[in-house]
Amino acid sequence: MTTAVLGLQWGDEGKGKITHLLAKDADMVVRFNGGPNAGHTVIDRGVKFGTHLIPAGAFYPNTTSVLSSGMVIDLKILREEWDMLSQHLGWQPRLLIAENAHIIMPYHRELEELEGSGKHFGTTRRGIAPTYRDKAAKVGIRAGDLLHPDIASQRLKLRLALLNREWPDSQGIQSLDAGVLLEEQLSFAGPLLPFIGDATEAIHQAFDSDLNVMFEGAQGTLLDVDHGSYPFVTSSSTTFAGLGNSIGIPMPRVDRRLGVFKAYMTRVGVGPFPTRVSGELEERLRTIGGEFGVTTGRPRECGWLDLVALRYAIQLNGCTGLAITKLDVLSGFDEISVCRSYRLNGKSIEKFPLAAELLEKCEPEYETVSGWGDPISEVRDSAELPKQVMEFVALIERDVGVPVEIISVGPEPEATMMRK
Ligand code: IMP
């Protein structure tokens, strides 16, 4: 069985918890996009973690965790995460780092600051866009280059020469030295160097041996570089369509496509968000839901569930099933609003507009459903959930036409109900 776990909103859907749970049965877990802009919250053996780069397979001794070619890797962060996890687990996670994954260099972060994209686009300032840009411009440094320091050195010298021409007034850029940069990267990589190899071949071999492979997405569908509300997006393909291309696998080999979404919406950074609420209501969702960025600590904007956006995300990913998370956060609301269409230029529309400028103008058209008073975070059997909860779930299923297979009512692994 091959499963892809995909975020269906603007990231932060609770994928970390779901992948951690499903990785238990996986032989291989492959992270297919993004870099340390992601923050997956996981509770493992009672300890809470925020991981940024290492896939969820790391928590299980017999599972290989692959950092694939679709990713961009910050070796300093990877090493810190590796050391921390090794200490927590008492063993060293089995990693495979794709030789063709790109490395985030210190100048990529510097470029983000110089260009002001943190301010304009609300990025995580982790050097993500400049690294993907260098990849497309063929001036990137790849993990495999570190195994051949002479090649890495040549590539770095070429890149620095270009940077020096582009930024003659930046002291930070002018002071960079290829030898120093390379030494630094090699020292961060240290014990991880033997894990660099041909990840695509390893994934194909896993398929051929009928192993249980899981693909783990980062960020969410609405942040996809092609299909999100550009330019308020991340720089990688966050959807199922991008997975095969960035890793080099034929898509029919992934049979289960599980879309993860939160029972309400959040967004962090800059960009349109039609169902955002304000004032006390937003504060209530943010406080109860703990809606602060794992990577940056920024408060997330909060709002009601947007089924227009969800239908679009499900269509793009061809989801075969869904996981709803953080349903417990909605306990205690008398009424819950769900957006089923938008009003745009005086007309009701049911399709998610691609252009950020149009999405900005969309007003949500809400349907209101009854809330439930009692907390549900201790419930472990979906048959014992209040009737209003199941009516809410049924409304979503009817609207989007895909079954909700997993219901999550808390951050702990036990607070998860699998439905037939
Ligand atoms: P970047 O990925 O750092 O370039 O940031 C681009 C946009 O994506 C910003 O609005 C970020 O806040 C958002 N973003 C990137 N990664 C995540 C994530 O893991 N969760 C939520 N938002 C994210």
Coordinates of N, CA, C and O in Angstrom, one line a residue, residues 246-418:
S246 N 8.6 15.8 -8.8 CA 9.7 16.2 -8.0 C 10.5 15.0 -7.5 O 11.7 15.1 -7.3
I247 N 9.9 13.9 -7.4 CA 10.7 12.7 -6.9 C 11.1 11.8 -8.1 O 12.1 11.1 -8.0
G248 N 10.3 11.8 -9.2 CA 10.6 10.9 -10.3 C 10.0 9.5 -10.1 O 10.6 8.5 -10.3
I249 N 8.7 9.5 -9.8 CA 7.9 8.2 -9.7 C 6.7 8.3 -10.5 O 6.1 9.4 -10.6
P250 N 6.2 7.2 -11.1 CA 4.9 7.3 -11.8 C 3.8 7.4 -10.8 O 3.7 6.6 -9.8
M251 N 2.8 8.2 -11.1 CA 1.8 8.5 -10.1 C 0.8 7.3 -9.8 O 0.4 7.2 -8.7
P252 N 0.5 6.4 -10.8 CA -0.4 5.4 -10.4 C 0.1 4.5 -9.3 O -0.6 3.7 -8.7
R253 N 1.4 4.6 -9.0 CA 1.9 3.8 -7.9 C 1.5 4.3 -6.5 O 1.8 3.6 -5.5
V254 N 0.8 5.4 -6.4 CA 0.3 5.9 -5.1 C -1.2 5.7 -5.1 O -1.9 6.4 -5.8
D255 N -1.6 4.7 -4.3 CA -3.1 4.3 -4.4 C -3.9 5.1 -3.4 O -5.1 5.4 -3.7
R256 N -3.4 5.5 -2.3 CA -4.2 6.2 -1.3 C -3.8 7.6 -1.2 O -2.6 7.9 -0.9
R257 N -4.7 8.6 -1.3 CA -4.3 10.0 -1.3 C -5.2 10.6 -0.2 O -6.3 10.9 -0.4
L258 N -4.6 10.7 1.0 CA -5.3 11.2 2.2 C -5.1 12.7 2.4 O -4.0 13.1 2.6
G259 N -6.2 13.4 2.3 CA -6.1 14.9 2.4 C -6.4 15.2 3.9 O -7.4 14.7 4.5
V260 N -5.6 16.1 4.5 CA -5.8 16.5 5.9 C -6.3 17.9 5.9 O -5.7 18.8 5.3
F261 N -7.3 18.1 6.7 CA -7.8 19.5 6.9 C -8.3 19.7 8.3 O -8.7 18.8 9.0
K262 N -8.2 21.0 8.7 CA -8.6 21.4 10.0 C -10.1 21.7 10.0 O -10.6 22.1 8.9
A263 N -10.8 21.6 11.1 CA -12.3 21.8 11.2 C -12.6 23.3 11.0 O -13.7 23.7 10.9
Y264 N -11.6 24.1 11.0 CA -11.7 25.6 10.7 C -10.5 25.9 9.9 O -9.8 25.0 9.4
M265 N -10.3 27.2 9.6 CA -9.1 27.6 8.7 C -8.1 28.5 9.5 O -8.5 29.2 10.4
T266 N -6.9 28.4 9.1 CA -5.9 29.3 9.6 C -5.0 29.7 8.4 O -4.8 28.9 7.4
R267 N -4.3 30.8 8.6 CA -3.3 31.2 7.6 C -2.3 32.0 8.3 O -2.6 32.8 9.2
V268 N -1.0 31.9 7.9 CA 0.0 32.7 8.5 C 0.8 33.3 7.4 O 1.0 32.7 6.3
G269 N 1.2 34.5 7.6 CA 1.9 35.2 6.5 C 1.0 36.2 5.8 O 0.0 36.7 6.5
V270 N 1.2 36.5 4.6 CA 0.4 37.5 3.9 C -0.4 36.9 2.8 O 0.0 35.9 2.2
G271 N -1.7 37.4 2.5 CA -2.4 36.8 1.4 C -3.9 36.8 1.7 O -4.3 36.8 2.9
P272 N -4.8 36.6 0.7 CA -6.2 36.7 0.9 C -6.7 35.4 1.7 O -6.2 34.3 1.6
F273 N -7.8 35.7 2.5 CA -8.3 34.6 3.4 C -9.8 35.0 3.6 O -10.1 35.6 4.5
P274 N -10.7 34.5 2.7 CA -12.1 34.9 2.7 C -12.8 34.7 4.0 O -13.6 35.5 4.4
T275 N -12.6 33.6 4.6 CA -13.4 33.3 5.8 C -12.8 33.7 7.1 O -13.2 33.2 8.2
R276 N -11.8 34.5 7.1 CA -11.2 35.0 8.3 C -12.2 35.7 9.2 O -13.0 36.5 8.6
V277 N -12.2 35.5 10.5 CA -13.0 36.2 11.4 C -12.2 37.2 12.2 O -11.0 37.2 12.0
S278 N -12.9 38.0 13.0 CA -12.1 39.1 13.6 C -12.4 39.1 15.1 O -13.3 38.4 15.6
G279 N -11.7 39.9 15.8 CA -12.0 40.2 17.2 C -12.0 39.0 18.1 O -11.1 38.2 18.0
E280 N -13.0 39.0 19.0 CA -13.0 38.0 20.1 C -13.1 36.5 19.5 O -12.5 35.6 20.0
L281 N -13.8 36.4 18.4 CA -14.0 35.1 17.8 C -12.7 34.5 17.3 O -12.3 33.4 17.6
E282 N -11.9 35.4 16.6 CA -10.6 34.9 16.1 C -9.7 34.6 17.3 O -9.0 33.6 17.3
E283 N -9.7 35.4 18.3 CA -8.9 35.2 19.5 C -9.2 33.9 20.2 O -8.4 33.2 20.6
R284 N -10.6 33.6 20.2 CA -11.0 32.4 20.8 C -10.5 31.1 20.1 O -9.9 30.2 20.7
L285 N -10.6 31.2 18.7 CA -10.1 30.0 17.9 C -8.6 29.9 18.1 O -8.0 28.8 18.3
R286 N -7.9 31.1 18.1 CA -6.4 31.1 18.2 C -6.0 30.5 19.5 O -5.0 29.7 19.6
T287 N -6.6 30.9 20.6 CA -6.2 30.5 21.9 C -6.5 29.0 22.1 O -5.6 28.3 22.5
I288 N -7.7 28.6 21.9 CA -8.1 27.2 22.1 C -7.3 26.3 21.2 O -6.8 25.3 21.5
G289 N -7.1 26.8 19.9 CA -6.4 25.9 18.9 C -4.9 26.0 19.0 O -4.2 25.3 18.3
G290 N -4.4 26.9 19.9 CA -2.9 27.1 20.0 C -2.4 27.5 18.6 O -1.4 26.9 18.1
E291 N -3.0 28.4 18.0 CA -2.6 28.8 16.6 C -1.5 29.8 16.5 O -1.7 30.9 16.2
F292 N -0.3 29.3 16.8 CA 0.9 30.0 16.6 C 1.9 29.2 15.8 O 2.0 28.0 16.1
G293 N 2.6 29.8 14.9 CA 3.5 29.1 14.0 C 4.6 28.3 14.7 O 5.2 28.8 15.6
V294 N 4.7 27.0 14.3 CA 5.8 26.1 14.9 C 7.2 26.6 14.5 O 8.1 26.6 15.3
T295 N 7.3 27.2 13.3 CA 8.6 27.6 12.8 C 8.9 29.0 13.2 O 10.0 29.3 13.6
T296 N 7.9 29.9 13.2 CA 8.2 31.3 13.4 C 7.6 31.9 14.7 O 7.9 33.0 15.1
G297 N 6.7 31.1 15.3 CA 6.0 31.6 16.5 C 4.9 32.7 16.2 O 4.3 33.2 17.1
R298 N 4.7 33.0 14.9 CA 3.8 34.1 14.5 C 2.3 33.6 14.8 O 2.0 32.5 14.6
P299 N 1.5 34.6 15.3 CA 0.1 34.2 15.5 C -0.6 34.0 14.2 O -0.4 34.7 13.2
R300 N -1.4 32.9 14.1 CA -2.0 32.6 12.8 C -3.4 33.4 12.7 O -4.0 33.5 13.8
E301 N -3.8 33.8 11.5 CA -5.1 34.3 11.3 C -6.1 33.1 11.4 O -5.7 32.0 10.9
C302 N -7.3 33.3 11.9 CA -8.2 32.2 12.0 C -9.6 32.5 11.4 O -10.0 33.7 11.4
G303 N -10.3 31.5 11.0 CA -11.6 31.7 10.4 C -12.4 30.4 10.3 O -11.9 29.3 10.7
W304 N -13.6 30.5 9.7 CA -14.4 29.3 9.6 C -14.0 28.4 8.4 O -13.3 28.9 7.5
L305 N -14.5 27.2 8.5 CA -14.1 26.2 7.4 C -14.7 26.7 6.1 O -15.8 27.1 6.0
D306 N -13.8 26.6 5.1 CA -14.1 27.1 3.7 C -14.2 25.9 2.8 O -13.2 25.3 2.4
L307 N -15.5 25.5 2.5 CA -15.7 24.4 1.6 C -15.4 24.6 0.2 O -15.1 23.7 -0.6
V308 N -15.4 25.9 -0.2 CA -15.1 26.2 -1.6 C -13.6 25.9 -1.8 O -13.2 25.2 -2.8
A309 N -12.8 26.3 -0.9 CA -11.3 26.0 -1.0 C -11.1 24.5 -0.8 O -10.2 24.0 -1.5
L310 N -11.8 23.9 0.1 CA -11.6 22.5 0.3 C -11.9 21.6 -0.9 O -11.2 20.7 -1.3
R311 N -13.0 22.0 -1.6 CA -13.4 21.3 -2.8 C -12.3 21.4 -3.9 O -12.0 20.4 -4.5
Y312 N -11.8 22.6 -4.0 CA -10.7 22.8 -5.0 C -9.5 22.0 -4.6 O -8.9 21.3 -5.5
A313 N -9.1 22.0 -3.4 CA -7.9 21.2 -2.9 C -8.1 19.7 -3.1 O -7.2 19.0 -3.6
I314 N -9.3 19.2 -2.9 CA -9.6 17.8 -3.0 C -9.5 17.4 -4.5 O -9.0 16.4 -4.9
Q315 N -10.1 18.3 -5.4 CA -10.1 18.1 -6.8 C -8.6 18.0 -7.3 O -8.2 17.1 -8.0
L316 N -7.8 19.0 -6.9 CA -6.4 19.0 -7.3 C -5.6 17.8 -6.9 O -4.7 17.3 -7.7
N317 N -5.9 17.3 -5.8 CA -5.1 16.1 -5.2 C -5.7 14.8 -5.5 O -5.1 13.8 -5.3
G318 N -7.0 14.8 -6.0 CA -7.6 13.5 -6.3 C -7.7 12.7 -5.0 O -7.4 11.5 -5.0
C319 N -8.1 13.3 -3.9 CA -8.1 12.6 -2.6 C -9.1 11.4 -2.6 O -10.2 11.5 -3.1
T320 N -8.6 10.3 -2.0 CA -9.4 9.2 -1.9 C -10.1 9.1 -0.5 O -11.0 8.4 -0.3
G321 N -9.6 9.9 0.4 CA -10.1 9.9 1.8 C -9.6 11.2 2.5 O -8.7 11.8 2.0
L322 N -10.3 11.5 3.6 CA -9.9 12.7 4.3 C -9.7 12.5 5.8 O -10.2 11.5 6.4
A323 N -8.9 13.3 6.4 CA -8.7 13.3 7.9 C -9.1 14.7 8.3 O -8.5 15.7 7.8
I324 N -10.0 14.8 9.3 CA -10.4 16.1 9.9 C -9.7 16.2 11.2 O -9.7 15.3 12.0
T325 N -9.0 17.4 11.5 CA -8.3 17.5 12.7 C -8.9 18.7 13.5 O -9.6 19.5 13.0
K326 N -8.5 18.7 14.8 CA -8.8 19.8 15.7 C -10.3 20.1 15.8 O -10.7 21.2 16.1
L327 N -11.1 19.0 15.7 CA -12.6 19.2 15.9 C -12.9 19.6 17.3 O -13.9 20.3 17.5
D328 N -12.1 19.2 18.2 CA -12.3 19.5 19.6 C -12.3 21.1 19.9 O -12.9 21.6 20.8
V329 N -11.5 21.8 19.0 CA -11.4 23.2 19.2 C -12.8 23.9 19.0 O -13.0 25.0 19.6
L330 N -13.7 23.3 18.3 CA -15.0 23.9 18.0 C -16.0 23.6 19.1 O -17.1 24.1 19.1
S331 N -15.6 22.8 20.1 CA -16.6 22.5 21.2 C -16.9 23.8 22.0 O -16.1 24.6 22.2
G332 N -18.2 23.9 22.4 CA -18.6 25.0 23.2 C -19.1 26.2 22.3 O -19.6 27.2 22.9
F333 N -19.1 26.1 21.0 CA -19.7 27.1 20.2 C -21.2 26.8 20.0 O -21.5 25.6 19.7
D334 N -22.1 27.8 20.2 CA -23.5 27.5 20.0 C -23.8 27.2 18.6 O -24.5 26.3 18.3
E335 N -23.1 27.9 17.7 CA -23.3 27.7 16.3 C -22.0 27.7 15.6 O -21.1 28.4 16.0
I336 N -21.9 27.0 14.5 CA -20.7 26.9 13.7 C -21.0 27.3 12.3 O -22.0 26.8 11.7
S337 N -20.2 28.2 11.7 CA -20.4 28.6 10.3 C -19.5 27.8 9.4 O -18.4 27.5 9.7
V338 N -20.1 27.5 8.2 CA -19.3 26.8 7.2 C -19.6 27.6 5.9 O -20.7 27.8 5.5
C339 N -18.5 27.9 5.1 CA -18.7 28.6 3.9 C -18.8 27.6 2.7 O -18.0 26.8 2.5
R340 N -20.0 27.7 2.0 CA -20.2 26.8 0.9 C -20.1 27.4 -0.5 O -20.0 26.8 -1.5
S341 N -20.1 28.8 -0.5 CA -19.9 29.5 -1.7 C -19.4 30.9 -1.4 O -19.4 31.3 -0.2
Y342 N -19.0 31.6 -2.4 CA -18.5 33.0 -2.3 C -19.5 33.9 -3.0 O -20.1 33.5 -4.0
R343 N -19.5 35.2 -2.6 CA -20.1 36.2 -3.4 C -19.0 37.1 -4.0 O -18.2 37.6 -3.3
L344 N -19.0 37.1 -5.3 CA -18.0 37.9 -6.0 C -18.7 38.8 -7.1 O -19.4 38.2 -7.9
N345 N -18.4 40.1 -7.0 CA -19.1 41.0 -8.0 C -20.6 40.8 -8.1 O -21.1 40.7 -9.2
G346 N -21.2 40.6 -6.9 CA -22.7 40.5 -6.9 C -23.2 39.1 -7.3 O -24.4 38.9 -7.3
K347 N -22.3 38.2 -7.6 CA -22.8 36.8 -8.0 C -22.3 35.8 -7.0 O -21.2 35.9 -6.5
S348 N -23.1 34.7 -6.9 CA -22.7 33.6 -6.0 C -21.8 32.7 -6.8 O -22.3 32.3 -7.9
I349 N -20.6 32.3 -6.3 CA -19.8 31.4 -7.1 C -19.4 30.2 -6.2 O -19.2 30.4 -5.0
E350 N -19.2 29.1 -6.8 CA -18.9 27.9 -6.0 C -17.4 27.4 -6.3 O -16.9 26.5 -5.7
K351 N -16.8 28.1 -7.3 CA -15.4 27.7 -7.7 C -14.4 28.6 -7.0 O -14.6 29.8 -7.0
F352 N -13.3 28.1 -6.6 CA -12.2 28.8 -6.0 C -11.5 29.6 -7.1 O -11.0 29.0 -8.0
P353 N -11.5 31.0 -7.0 CA -10.8 31.7 -8.0 C -9.3 31.6 -7.8 O -8.8 31.7 -6.7
L354 N -8.6 31.5 -8.9 CA -7.1 31.3 -8.9 C -6.4 32.6 -8.5 O -5.4 32.6 -7.8
A355 N -6.8 33.7 -9.1 CA -6.1 35.0 -8.9 C -6.3 35.5 -7.5 O -7.4 35.6 -7.0
A356 N -5.2 35.8 -6.9 CA -5.2 36.4 -5.5 C -6.1 37.6 -5.5 O -6.8 37.9 -4.5
E357 N -6.1 38.4 -6.5 CA -6.8 39.7 -6.6 C -8.3 39.4 -6.5 O -9.1 40.2 -5.9
L358 N -8.8 38.3 -7.1 CA -10.2 38.0 -7.1 C -10.6 37.4 -5.8 O -11.6 37.7 -5.2
L359 N -9.7 36.5 -5.3 CA -10.0 35.9 -4.0 C -10.1 36.9 -2.9 O -10.9 36.8 -2.0
E360 N -9.3 38.0 -3.0 CA -9.3 39.1 -2.0 C -10.7 39.7 -2.0 O -11.2 40.1 -0.9
K361 N -11.4 39.7 -3.1 CA -12.7 40.4 -3.2 C -13.9 39.4 -2.8 O -15.0 39.9 -2.7
C362 N -13.6 38.2 -2.6 CA -14.7 37.2 -2.3 C -15.2 37.3 -0.9 O -14.5 37.4 0.1
E363 N -16.6 37.4 -0.8 CA -17.2 37.4 0.5 C -17.8 36.0 0.8 O -18.5 35.4 -0.1
P364 N -17.5 35.4 1.9 CA -18.1 34.1 2.2 C -19.6 34.1 2.3 O -20.2 35.0 2.9
E365 N -20.2 33.0 1.8 CA -21.7 32.8 2.0 C -21.8 31.6 2.9 O -21.3 30.5 2.6
Y366 N -22.3 31.9 4.1 CA -22.2 30.9 5.2 C -23.5 30.1 5.3 O -24.6 30.6 5.1
E367 N -23.3 28.8 5.8 CA -24.5 28.1 6.3 C -24.1 27.9 7.8 O -22.9 27.7 8.1
T368 N -25.1 27.9 8.6 CA -24.8 27.8 10.1 C -25.4 26.4 10.6 O -26.5 26.0 10.2
V369 N -24.6 25.7 11.3 CA -25.0 24.5 11.9 C -24.9 24.5 13.4 O -24.2 25.4 14.0
S370 N -25.6 23.6 14.1 CA -25.6 23.7 15.6 C -24.3 23.2 16.1 O -23.7 22.2 15.6
G371 N -23.8 23.8 17.1 CA -22.6 23.4 17.8 C -22.9 22.3 18.8 O -24.0 21.8 18.9
W372 N -21.9 21.9 19.6 CA -22.1 21.0 20.6 C -21.4 21.5 21.9 O -20.3 22.2 21.8
G373 N -22.1 21.3 23.0 CA -21.6 22.0 24.2 C -20.4 21.2 24.9 O -19.5 21.8 25.3
D374 N -20.6 19.9 24.9 CA -19.6 19.2 25.7 C -18.2 19.0 25.0 O -18.2 18.9 23.8
P375 N -17.1 19.0 25.8 CA -15.8 18.7 25.2 C -15.8 17.3 24.6 O -16.5 16.4 25.1
I376 N -15.0 17.2 23.5 CA -15.0 15.9 22.9 C -13.6 15.3 22.9 O -13.3 14.2 22.3
S377 N -12.7 16.0 23.5 CA -11.2 15.6 23.4 C -10.9 14.2 24.1 O -9.9 13.7 23.8
E378 N -11.8 13.7 24.9 CA -11.6 12.4 25.6 C -12.3 11.3 24.8 O -12.1 10.1 25.2
V379 N -13.1 11.6 23.8 CA -13.8 10.6 23.1 C -12.8 9.8 22.2 O -11.9 10.3 21.6
R380 N -13.0 8.4 22.3 CA -12.1 7.6 21.5 C -12.8 6.7 20.5 O -12.1 5.9 19.7
D381 N -14.1 6.7 20.5 CA -14.9 5.9 19.6 C -15.9 6.9 18.9 O -16.7 7.5 19.5
S382 N -15.8 6.9 17.5 CA -16.6 7.9 16.8 C -18.1 7.7 17.1 O -18.9 8.7 16.9
A383 N -18.5 6.5 17.4 CA -20.0 6.3 17.7 C -20.4 7.1 19.0 O -21.6 7.3 19.2
E384 N -19.4 7.5 19.8 CA -19.8 8.2 21.0 C -19.7 9.7 20.8 O -19.9 10.5 21.8
L385 N -19.4 10.2 19.7 CA -19.3 11.6 19.4 C -20.7 12.2 19.4 O -21.7 11.5 19.0
P386 N -21.0 13.4 19.9 CA -22.3 14.0 19.9 C -22.9 14.0 18.5 O -22.1 14.2 17.5
K387 N -24.2 14.0 18.4 CA -24.9 13.9 17.1 C -24.5 15.1 16.2 O -24.3 15.0 15.0
Q388 N -24.3 16.3 16.9 CA -24.0 17.5 16.1 C -22.7 17.4 15.4 O -22.5 18.0 14.3
V389 N -21.7 16.7 16.1 CA -20.4 16.5 15.5 C -20.5 15.7 14.2 O -20.0 16.1 13.1
M390 N -21.3 14.6 14.3 CA -21.4 13.7 13.1 C -22.2 14.4 12.0 O -22.0 14.2 10.8
E391 N -23.2 15.3 12.4 CA -23.9 16.1 11.4 C -23.0 17.0 10.6 O -23.1 17.2 9.4
F392 N -22.1 17.6 11.4 CA -21.1 18.5 10.8 C -20.2 17.8 9.8 O -19.9 18.2 8.7
V393 N -19.7 16.6 10.3 CA -18.8 15.8 9.4 C -19.6 15.3 8.2 O -19.1 15.3 7.0
A394 N -20.9 14.9 8.4 CA -21.7 14.5 7.2 C -21.9 15.6 6.2 O -21.9 15.3 5.0
L395 N -22.1 16.8 6.7 CA -22.3 17.9 5.8 C -21.1 18.1 4.9 O -21.2 18.3 3.7
I396 N -19.9 18.0 5.5 CA -18.7 18.2 4.8 C -18.6 17.1 3.7 O -18.3 17.3 2.6
E397 N -18.8 15.8 4.1 CA -18.7 14.7 3.2 C -19.7 14.8 2.0 O -19.3 14.6 0.9
R398 N -20.9 15.3 2.3 CA -21.9 15.5 1.3 C -21.4 16.6 0.3 O -21.5 16.4 -0.9
D399 N -20.9 17.6 0.9 CA -20.5 18.8 0.0 C -19.3 18.4 -0.9 O -19.3 18.8 -2.0
V400 N -18.3 17.7 -0.3 CA -17.1 17.5 -1.1 C -17.0 16.1 -1.8 O -16.2 15.9 -2.7
G401 N -17.9 15.2 -1.4 CA -18.0 13.9 -2.1 C -16.9 12.9 -1.8 O -16.7 12.0 -2.6
V402 N -16.2 13.1 -0.7 CA -15.1 12.2 -0.3 C -15.3 11.8 1.2 O -15.6 12.7 2.0
P403 N -15.1 10.6 1.6 CA -15.3 10.2 3.0 C -14.3 10.7 3.9 O -13.1 10.8 3.6
V404 N -14.7 11.1 5.1 CA -13.8 11.4 6.2 C -13.4 10.1 6.9 O -14.3 9.4 7.5
E405 N -12.2 9.7 6.7 CA -11.7 8.4 7.3 C -11.2 8.5 8.7 O -11.1 7.5 9.4
I406 N -10.6 9.7 9.0 CA -10.0 9.9 10.3 C -10.5 11.1 11.0 O -10.6 12.2 10.3
I407 N -10.9 11.0 12.2 CA -11.3 12.1 13.0 C -10.3 12.4 14.2 O -10.1 11.4 14.9
S408 N -9.8 13.6 14.3 CA -8.8 13.8 15.3 C -9.4 14.9 16.3 O -9.9 15.9 15.8
V409 N -9.4 14.6 17.6 CA -10.0 15.5 18.6 C -9.0 16.0 19.6 O -9.3 16.4 20.7
G410 N -7.7 15.9 19.3 CA -6.7 16.3 20.2 C -5.3 16.0 19.7 O -5.1 15.3 18.7
P411 N -4.2 16.6 20.3 CA -2.9 16.5 19.7 C -2.3 15.1 20.0 O -1.4 14.7 19.3
E412 N -2.8 14.4 21.0 CA -2.2 13.1 21.4 C -2.5 12.0 20.3 O -3.6 12.0 19.7
P413 N -1.6 11.1 20.1 CA -1.9 10.0 19.1 C -3.2 9.3 19.4 O -4.0 8.9 18.5
E414 N -3.5 9.1 20.7 CA -4.7 8.3 21.1 C -6.0 9.1 20.7 O -7.1 8.5 20.6
A415 N -5.9 10.4 20.6 CA -7.1 11.2 20.3 C -7.5 11.2 18.8 O -7.7 12.2 18.2
T416 N -7.4 10.0 18.2 CA -7.7 9.8 16.8 C -8.6 8.6 16.5 O -8.4 7.6 17.1
M417 N -9.6 8.9 15.8 CA -10.6 7.8 15.5 C -10.5 7.4 14.0 O -10.7 8.3 13.2
M418 N -10.3 6.1 13.8 CA -10.3 5.6 12.4 C -11.7 5.2 12.0 O -12.2 4.3 12.8

